[in-house]
Amino acid sequence: MPAEESSPILPALDQLREQPQLEPKEVPGLLERLAEVPDPRDPRGVRHAFAAVLALTACAVLAGATSLLAVGEWIADAPTHVLEQLGVRPDPLLSRRLVPSESAVRRLLVRIDGDALDRAVGRWLADRRPEATRRAGLRGLAVDGKSLRGAAKARGRKIHLLAALEHTTGVVLAQLDVGEKSNEITRFEPLLDALPT
């Protein structure tokens, strides 16, 4: 019997829907956490805020974009109030906001540190857990590895991730690329080290 298809988009939407009732000032926002990811670009000539590009990409994927072309189309059509909330800068000459093109998003995503991005998103999700869960001390985690469908690195190597999911909330708190010349066992300890407290 073949395994069911899995998509990271539906679990991500489920995690965002079931948010605890927290005040915005109580936890760092997504933009603040994304700003923790090192920007790989030379600061000269940067037109788009790094965290804003990452947030726009995340919003596009959560809205159903399944390719970089679809992400670029979603960004180009994003409402002004969404662009404003995500920190997209206004055009100094025109009455609109400067949005990154699909090629700009593609070039940036190829260069970012994926592990740093995973840590930032994991910390953001961990920040949003209910207070009782955060204070509980011991927590149950499930660790499992999955090959990403439709994604590959250079020379066609599939991307294989090891992820840690918290039992009580169902939130993936950390994940790491297993790597080409490694296996899941050797990445287990670094995965636990990457878990937010």
Coordinates of C-alpha atoms in Angstrom, one line a residue:
M1 CA 0.0 0.0 0.0
P2 CA 1.6 3.3 -1.0
A3 CA 2.1 6.0 1.5
E4 CA -0.2 9.1 1.4
E5 CA 1.1 12.2 -0.1
S6 CA 2.2 14.8 2.4
S7 CA 2.5 18.5 2.0
P8 CA 4.2 20.8 4.5
I9 CA 1.7 23.5 3.6
L10 CA -1.3 22.0 5.4
P11 CA 0.4 21.2 8.7
A12 CA 1.9 24.8 8.6
L13 CA -1.6 26.3 8.2
D14 CA -3.0 24.1 11.0
Q15 CA -0.2 25.3 13.3
L16 CA -0.9 28.9 12.6
R17 CA -4.7 28.5 13.1
E18 CA -4.4 27.1 16.6
Q19 CA -2.5 29.9 18.1
P20 CA -2.7 30.6 21.9
Q21 CA -4.3 33.9 22.9
L22 CA -1.1 36.0 23.4
E23 CA -0.6 39.7 23.2
P24 CA 1.7 40.8 20.4
K25 CA 4.0 42.4 22.9
E26 CA 4.5 39.1 24.8
V27 CA 6.4 37.3 22.1
P28 CA 8.8 38.3 19.3
G29 CA 7.0 38.5 16.0
L30 CA 7.8 36.6 12.9
L31 CA 9.7 39.5 11.3
E32 CA 11.9 39.8 14.4
R33 CA 12.7 36.1 14.3
L34 CA 13.4 36.2 10.6
A35 CA 15.7 39.2 11.1
E36 CA 17.9 36.7 13.2
V37 CA 18.8 34.9 10.0
P38 CA 22.1 36.1 8.5
D39 CA 21.6 38.1 5.3
P40 CA 24.0 36.6 2.7
R41 CA 23.9 39.7 0.5
D42 CA 26.4 42.5 0.2
P43 CA 24.8 45.5 2.0
R44 CA 25.6 47.8 -0.9
G45 CA 22.7 48.2 -3.3
V46 CA 20.2 46.2 -1.3
R47 CA 16.6 47.2 -2.3
H48 CA 14.5 44.9 -0.2
A49 CA 14.7 44.2 3.5
F50 CA 15.8 40.6 4.1
A51 CA 13.2 39.7 6.7
A52 CA 10.5 41.2 4.5
V53 CA 11.4 39.0 1.5
L54 CA 11.4 35.9 3.8
A55 CA 8.1 36.9 5.3
L56 CA 6.6 37.5 1.8
T57 CA 7.8 34.1 0.7
A58 CA 6.3 32.4 3.8
C59 CA 2.9 34.2 3.2
A60 CA 2.9 33.1 -0.4
V61 CA 3.5 29.5 0.5
L62 CA 0.9 29.6 3.3
A63 CA -1.5 31.0 0.7
G64 CA -0.9 28.0 -1.5
A65 CA 2.1 28.9 -3.7
T66 CA 3.9 25.6 -4.6
S67 CA 6.7 27.0 -6.8
L68 CA 9.0 30.0 -6.9
L69 CA 7.0 31.3 -9.9
A70 CA 3.8 31.1 -7.9
V71 CA 5.6 32.9 -5.0
G72 CA 6.6 35.7 -7.3
E73 CA 3.1 36.0 -8.6
W74 CA 1.6 36.1 -5.1
I75 CA 4.1 38.8 -4.1
A76 CA 3.4 40.9 -7.2
D77 CA -0.4 40.7 -6.4
A78 CA -0.1 41.1 -2.6
P79 CA -2.4 43.8 -1.1
T80 CA -0.9 47.0 0.0
H81 CA -1.9 46.6 3.7
V82 CA -0.1 43.2 3.7
L83 CA 3.0 44.7 2.2
E84 CA 2.9 47.5 4.8
Q85 CA 2.6 45.0 7.7
L86 CA 5.6 43.0 6.4
G87 CA 7.8 46.0 6.2
V88 CA 8.0 46.3 2.4
R89 CA 9.4 49.8 1.7
P90 CA 7.4 52.4 -0.3
D91 CA 8.7 53.4 -3.7
P92 CA 10.1 57.0 -3.3
L93 CA 8.8 58.0 -6.7
L94 CA 5.6 56.1 -7.2
S95 CA 2.6 55.6 -5.0
R96 CA 3.2 51.9 -4.4
R97 CA 5.6 49.6 -2.5
L98 CA 8.8 48.1 -3.9
V99 CA 8.2 44.3 -4.1
P100 CA 11.0 41.8 -5.0
S101 CA 10.7 40.0 -8.3
E102 CA 10.5 36.3 -8.6
S103 CA 14.2 36.2 -9.7
A104 CA 15.3 38.3 -6.7
V105 CA 13.5 35.9 -4.4
R106 CA 15.0 32.9 -6.1
R107 CA 18.5 34.4 -5.9
L108 CA 18.1 35.1 -2.2
L109 CA 16.6 31.8 -1.3
V110 CA 19.5 29.9 -2.9
R111 CA 22.0 31.7 -0.7
I112 CA 20.4 31.7 2.7
D113 CA 21.5 29.5 5.6
G114 CA 18.7 26.9 5.7
D115 CA 19.6 25.8 9.2
A116 CA 19.5 29.4 10.5
L117 CA 16.1 29.9 8.9
D118 CA 14.8 26.7 10.5
R119 CA 16.1 27.8 13.9
A120 CA 14.4 31.2 13.6
V121 CA 11.1 29.7 12.5
G122 CA 11.3 27.0 15.2
R123 CA 11.9 29.7 17.9
W124 CA 9.0 31.7 16.6
L125 CA 6.7 28.7 16.8
A126 CA 8.1 27.8 20.3
D127 CA 7.4 31.4 21.4
R128 CA 3.8 31.0 20.5
R129 CA 3.2 27.9 22.6
P130 CA 0.8 28.3 25.5
E131 CA 2.5 29.4 28.7
A132 CA 1.7 26.2 30.6
T133 CA 3.5 24.2 27.8
R134 CA 6.5 26.4 27.9
R135 CA 6.8 26.1 31.7
A136 CA 6.3 22.3 31.8
G137 CA 10.0 21.5 31.8
L138 CA 10.1 18.0 30.3
R139 CA 8.4 17.6 27.0
G140 CA 7.8 14.7 24.7
L141 CA 9.4 14.9 21.3
A142 CA 9.1 12.8 18.2
V143 CA 12.1 12.8 15.8
D144 CA 11.7 11.5 12.3
G145 CA 13.4 12.0 8.9
K146 CA 11.7 12.7 5.6
S147 CA 12.9 13.3 2.0
L148 CA 11.4 16.4 0.5
R149 CA 9.3 15.6 -2.5
G150 CA 10.0 17.8 -5.5
A151 CA 13.2 19.4 -4.0
A152 CA 16.8 18.5 -4.9
K153 CA 20.2 20.0 -4.5
A154 CA 23.0 20.1 -7.1
R155 CA 23.6 16.9 -9.0
G156 CA 20.0 15.7 -8.2
R157 CA 20.6 14.8 -4.6
K158 CA 17.3 14.7 -2.7
I159 CA 17.0 16.8 0.4
H160 CA 16.5 14.7 3.5
L161 CA 15.5 16.5 6.8
L162 CA 15.5 15.3 10.3
A163 CA 12.7 17.0 12.4
A164 CA 11.7 17.2 16.0
L165 CA 8.0 17.6 16.7
E166 CA 6.6 18.5 20.2
H167 CA 3.9 16.0 21.2
T168 CA 1.7 18.4 23.2
T169 CA 1.4 21.1 20.5
G170 CA 2.2 19.2 17.3
V171 CA 4.7 22.0 16.4
V172 CA 7.9 21.2 14.5
L173 CA 10.5 23.0 16.7
A174 CA 13.6 22.2 14.8
Q175 CA 14.8 20.4 11.6
L176 CA 18.2 19.9 10.0
D177 CA 19.4 18.7 6.6
V178 CA 20.8 15.2 7.1
G179 CA 23.4 15.8 4.4
E180 CA 24.9 13.8 1.6
K181 CA 27.6 11.9 3.4
S182 CA 25.8 11.4 6.7
N183 CA 22.8 9.6 8.2
E184 CA 20.0 10.5 10.6
I185 CA 21.8 9.2 13.7
T186 CA 24.8 11.5 13.3
R187 CA 22.4 14.5 13.0
F188 CA 20.3 13.6 16.1
E189 CA 22.5 15.4 18.7
P190 CA 22.8 18.6 16.6
L191 CA 19.0 18.6 16.1
L192 CA 18.5 18.5 19.9
D193 CA 21.1 21.3 20.3
A194 CA 19.0 23.4 17.9
L195 CA 15.8 23.1 19.9
P196 CA 14.5 26.3 21.4
T197 CA 14.2 26.2 25.2

